[in-house]
Coordinates of N, CA and C in Angstrom, one line a residue:
Q1 N 9.8 22.6 -1.0 CA 8.6 22.8 -1.3 C 7.7 22.1 -0.1
V2 N 6.9 23.2 -0.1 CA 5.3 23.0 1.3 C 5.2 21.6 0.5
Q3 N 4.7 20.6 1.8 CA 4.0 19.6 1.1 C 3.1 19.3 2.2
L4 N 2.2 18.7 1.8 CA 0.8 18.7 2.7 C 0.2 17.1 2.3
V5 N 0.3 16.5 3.1 CA -0.3 15.3 3.0 C -1.4 14.6 4.2
E6 N -2.8 14.3 3.3 CA -3.4 13.7 4.3 C -4.0 12.6 4.6
S7 N -4.5 12.2 5.4 CA -4.6 10.4 5.6 C -6.0 10.3 6.2
G8 N -6.7 9.4 6.5 CA -7.5 8.9 7.1 C -9.2 9.0 6.2
G9 N -8.8 8.9 5.1 CA -9.6 8.6 4.5 C -10.2 7.3 4.8
G10 N -11.1 6.6 3.8 CA -12.0 5.2 4.0 C -13.3 5.1 3.3
L11 N -13.4 3.9 3.6 CA -15.2 3.8 3.4 C -15.8 3.0 5.1
V12 N -16.9 4.1 4.9 CA -17.9 4.5 6.4 C -19.1 3.7 5.7
Q13 N -19.7 3.1 6.4 CA -21.4 2.9 6.5 C -22.0 4.8 6.7
P14 N -23.3 4.9 6.6 CA -23.9 6.2 6.7 C -23.8 5.8 8.0
G15 N -23.9 6.9 9.2 CA -23.8 7.1 10.5 C -22.5 7.1 11.1
G16 N -21.8 6.7 10.6 CA -20.5 6.3 11.0 C -19.6 7.7 11.1
S17 N -18.1 7.3 11.5 CA -17.1 8.7 12.0 C -16.1 8.5 11.0
L18 N -15.2 9.5 10.5 CA -13.9 8.8 10.4 C -13.3 10.6 11.0
R19 N -12.1 10.5 11.0 CA -11.2 11.3 10.9 C -9.9 11.8 10.1
L20 N -9.7 12.8 9.2 CA -8.9 12.9 8.4 C -7.8 14.3 9.2
S21 N -6.7 13.8 8.5 CA -5.0 14.5 9.0 C -5.2 14.8 8.3
C22 N -3.6 16.2 8.4 CA -3.3 16.5 6.9 C -1.7 17.0 8.2
V23 N -1.1 16.7 7.7 CA 0.5 17.3 8.4 C 1.1 18.0 7.0
A24 N 1.6 18.7 8.1 CA 1.7 19.6 6.2 C 3.8 19.5 6.9
S25 N 4.4 19.9 6.0 CA 6.1 20.0 6.4 C 6.5 20.9 6.6
E26 N 5.9 22.0 7.5 CA 6.0 22.9 7.5 C 5.6 23.7 8.7
T27 N 5.8 24.6 9.9 CA 5.2 24.9 10.9 C 3.1 24.9 9.8
I28 N 2.2 25.0 11.0 CA 1.0 25.4 10.1 C 0.9 26.7 10.5
S29 N 1.4 27.0 12.0 CA 1.5 28.9 12.3 C 1.9 29.5 11.0
S30 N 2.9 29.3 9.8 CA 2.7 30.3 9.2 C 1.8 29.9 8.1
F31 N 1.6 29.6 8.2 CA -0.7 29.4 7.0 C -1.0 30.4 7.8
H32 N -1.2 31.6 7.0 CA -2.7 32.5 7.0 C -4.5 31.8 6.9
Q33 N -3.9 30.8 6.5 CA -5.6 30.2 6.3 C -5.6 28.5 6.5
M34 N -5.7 27.8 6.5 CA -6.0 26.5 6.7 C -7.0 25.9 6.7
G35 N -7.0 24.7 6.3 CA -8.3 24.0 6.2 C -8.7 22.5 4.9
W36 N -10.4 22.5 4.8 CA -10.2 21.1 4.2 C -11.2 22.1 3.2
Y37 N -10.9 21.2 2.4 CA -12.0 21.5 0.5 C -12.5 19.8 0.3
R38 N -13.5 19.8 -0.2 CA -13.9 18.4 -1.0 C -14.4 18.6 -2.7
R39 N -14.2 17.4 -2.8 CA -14.7 17.7 -4.4 C -15.1 15.5 -4.8
A40 N -17.1 16.3 -4.9 CA -17.4 15.3 -4.7 C -17.6 14.7 -6.2
P41 N -18.5 13.8 -6.4 CA -18.1 12.9 -7.8 C -19.2 14.3 -8.8
G42 N -18.3 14.6 -10.1 CA -18.9 15.4 -11.0 C -19.5 17.1 -10.6
K43 N -18.5 17.1 -8.9 CA -19.1 18.7 -8.7 C -17.5 19.3 -8.3
E44 N -18.0 20.8 -8.0 CA -16.0 21.5 -7.9 C -15.8 21.5 -6.7
R45 N -14.7 21.9 -7.1 CA -14.0 21.7 -5.1 C -14.5 22.3 -4.1
D46 N -15.1 22.2 -2.8 CA -16.0 23.3 -2.3 C -15.2 23.5 -0.9
L47 N -15.5 24.1 0.0 CA -14.9 24.4 0.8 C -15.6 23.9 1.7
V48 N -15.0 23.4 2.5 CA -15.8 22.3 3.8 C -15.1 22.9 5.5
A49 N -14.1 23.1 5.8 CA -13.8 23.9 7.4 C -12.1 24.6 6.8
I50 N -12.6 25.5 7.4 CA -10.8 26.3 7.8 C -11.1 27.0 8.6
F51 N -9.5 27.1 9.3 CA -9.1 28.4 10.3 C -8.3 29.0 9.2
T52 N -9.3 30.4 9.9 CA -9.0 31.6 8.9 C -7.7 32.5 9.5
R53 N -7.8 32.9 9.1 CA -6.2 34.5 9.5 C -6.5 34.6 10.9
A54 N -7.7 35.4 11.7 CA -8.1 35.8 12.5 C -7.8 34.9 13.4
G55 N -7.6 33.1 12.8 CA -7.7 31.7 14.0 C -9.7 31.3 14.2
S56 N -10.1 31.9 14.1 CA -11.1 31.7 14.3 C -11.4 30.3 13.1
T57 N -12.7 29.8 13.4 CA -13.0 28.9 11.8 C -14.0 29.0 11.3
N58 N -14.3 28.6 10.7 CA -15.1 28.8 9.6 C -16.0 27.5 9.1
Y59 N -17.1 26.5 8.7 CA -17.6 26.0 8.1 C -18.9 26.1 7.1
V60 N -18.9 24.9 5.7 CA -19.8 25.7 5.4 C -21.7 24.9 6.0
D61 N -22.4 25.2 5.4 CA -23.1 25.5 6.4 C -24.0 23.7 6.2
S62 N -24.0 22.8 5.3 CA -24.2 21.8 5.4 C -22.9 21.1 6.5
V63 N -22.2 21.2 6.9 CA -21.4 19.9 7.8 C -21.6 21.0 8.8
R64 N -21.9 21.8 9.8 CA -22.1 22.9 10.9 C -22.5 21.7 12.2
G65 N -21.6 21.8 13.1 CA -22.5 20.9 13.4 C -22.0 19.5 13.6
Q66 N -21.5 19.0 12.3 CA -21.3 17.9 11.9 C -20.0 17.7 11.9
F67 N -19.2 18.2 11.0 CA -18.2 18.2 11.1 C -17.1 19.4 11.8
T68 N -16.0 18.7 12.6 CA -15.0 19.7 13.2 C -13.8 19.7 12.9
I69 N -13.2 20.8 12.7 CA -12.1 20.8 12.9 C -11.1 21.7 13.7
S70 N -10.1 20.8 13.7 CA -8.6 21.0 14.8 C -7.6 20.8 14.3
R71 N -6.8 21.8 15.2 CA -5.1 21.7 14.9 C -3.9 21.4 16.2
E72 N -3.1 20.7 15.8 CA -2.2 19.9 16.9 C -0.7 21.1 16.0
N73 N -0.8 22.2 16.3 CA 0.8 23.0 16.7 C 1.6 22.2 16.7
A74 N 2.2 21.3 17.7 CA 3.4 20.9 17.6 C 3.4 19.5 16.5
K75 N 2.0 19.3 16.3 CA 2.3 18.1 15.4 C 2.0 18.4 13.5
N76 N 2.1 20.1 13.6 CA 2.1 20.4 12.5 C 0.8 19.4 11.5
T77 N 0.0 19.8 12.2 CA -1.6 18.7 11.6 C -3.1 19.7 12.1
V78 N -3.5 19.3 10.8 CA -5.0 19.9 11.1 C -5.7 18.5 10.8
Y79 N -6.8 18.6 11.6 CA -7.7 17.7 11.5 C -9.5 18.0 11.2
L80 N -9.8 17.0 10.6 CA -11.3 17.4 10.6 C -11.7 16.4 10.7
Q81 N -12.8 16.3 11.8 CA -13.6 14.8 12.3 C -14.7 15.2 11.7
M82 N -15.1 13.7 11.4 CA -16.6 13.7 10.5 C -17.4 12.9 10.9
N83 N -18.5 13.2 12.0 CA -19.5 12.8 12.5 C -21.0 12.4 11.7
N84 N -21.7 11.4 11.8 CA -22.8 11.0 11.2 C -23.0 11.1 9.5
L85 N -21.9 10.8 9.3 CA -21.8 10.5 7.6 C -23.1 10.3 7.1
V86 N -23.0 10.7 5.9 CA -24.2 10.1 4.8 C -23.7 10.5 2.9
P87 N -24.4 9.3 2.8 CA -23.9 9.7 1.4 C -23.2 10.2 0.6
E88 N -24.0 11.6 1.1 CA -23.8 13.1 0.6 C -22.1 13.2 1.1
D89 N -22.0 13.2 1.8 CA -20.3 13.0 2.1 C -19.5 12.7 1.2
T90 N -19.6 11.6 0.5 CA -18.6 10.7 -0.5 C -18.1 12.5 -1.2
A91 N -16.5 11.9 -1.0 CA -15.7 12.9 -1.9 C -14.4 12.8 -1.4
N92 N -13.5 13.3 -2.4 CA -12.2 13.1 -2.4 C -12.4 14.6 -1.3
Y93 N -11.2 14.4 -0.3 CA -11.2 15.8 0.5 C -9.6 16.0 0.8
Y94 N -9.3 17.5 0.5 CA -8.4 17.9 0.1 C -8.1 19.1 1.4
C95 N -6.8 19.1 2.1 CA -6.3 20.0 2.7 C -5.7 21.5 1.8
R96 N -5.1 22.3 2.1 CA -5.7 23.5 1.5 C -4.8 24.6 2.5
G97 N -3.5 24.9 2.0 CA -3.0 26.2 3.1 C -2.0 27.3 2.1
L98 N -3.0 28.5 3.0 CA -2.7 29.6 1.8 C -1.2 30.3 2.8
R99 N -0.1 30.9 2.1 CA 0.7 31.7 3.2 C 1.5 32.1 2.1
G100 N 1.0 34.0 2.3 CA 1.2 35.3 1.6 C 0.4 34.4 0.1
A101 N 1.5 34.7 -1.2 CA 0.8 34.6 -2.2 C 0.6 33.3 -2.8
R102 N 1.3 31.9 -1.9 CA 1.3 31.1 -2.0 C -0.2 30.2 -1.7
D103 N -0.6 29.4 -2.5 CA -1.8 28.6 -2.4 C -1.4 26.8 -2.7
Y104 N -1.6 26.0 -1.3 CA -0.7 24.9 -1.5 C -2.1 23.8 -1.2
W105 N -1.5 22.7 -1.6 CA -2.6 21.6 -1.9 C -2.2 20.5 -1.9
G106 N -2.6 19.9 -0.8 CA -2.3 17.7 -0.8 C -3.3 17.3 -1.5
Q107 N -2.7 15.9 -2.1 CA -2.7 14.8 -2.9 C -4.6 15.2 -2.9
G108 N -4.8 14.8 -1.5 CA -6.3 14.2 -1.7 C -6.1 12.7 -0.7
T109 N -7.5 12.3 0.1 CA -7.7 11.7 0.6 C -9.1 10.8 0.5
Q110 N -10.2 10.0 0.0 CA -11.6 9.9 -0.5 C -11.8 8.6 0.3
V111 N -13.2 9.2 0.8 CA -14.2 9.4 1.2 C -15.1 8.5 0.8
T112 N -15.7 7.6 1.1 CA -16.9 6.6 0.6 C -17.7 6.4 1.8
V113 N -19.2 7.0 1.7 CA -20.2 6.7 2.7 C -21.4 6.1 1.8
S114 N -21.6 4.7 2.1 CA -21.9 3.6 1.7 C -22.1 2.5 2.5
A115 N -23.4 2.0 2.4 CA -24.0 0.8 3.5 C -23.4 -0.5 2.4

């Protein structure tokens, strides 16, 4: 069973930064899509940033230029660098990997942006 484990969340002041990590139990190159989603309080879970099948990146418009997704294949890890955080970024952040017809999710890591 593939496992995705997120870490790096926490409480941060507005304007601060966090880096989230997602470690996969199998090689991340085996996933045709991998990235980050978030669920804010009272909202649906939405895409934040992903690596696509072609290896390019895709961001939701609200975080483009603010967040950066990256990967380190040797460590089976995908990162999300989040800068200039605002209270609206408060959410539970999830890692997701798609491989064939299988859809894998991590348990999530909470990010709270508050003064």
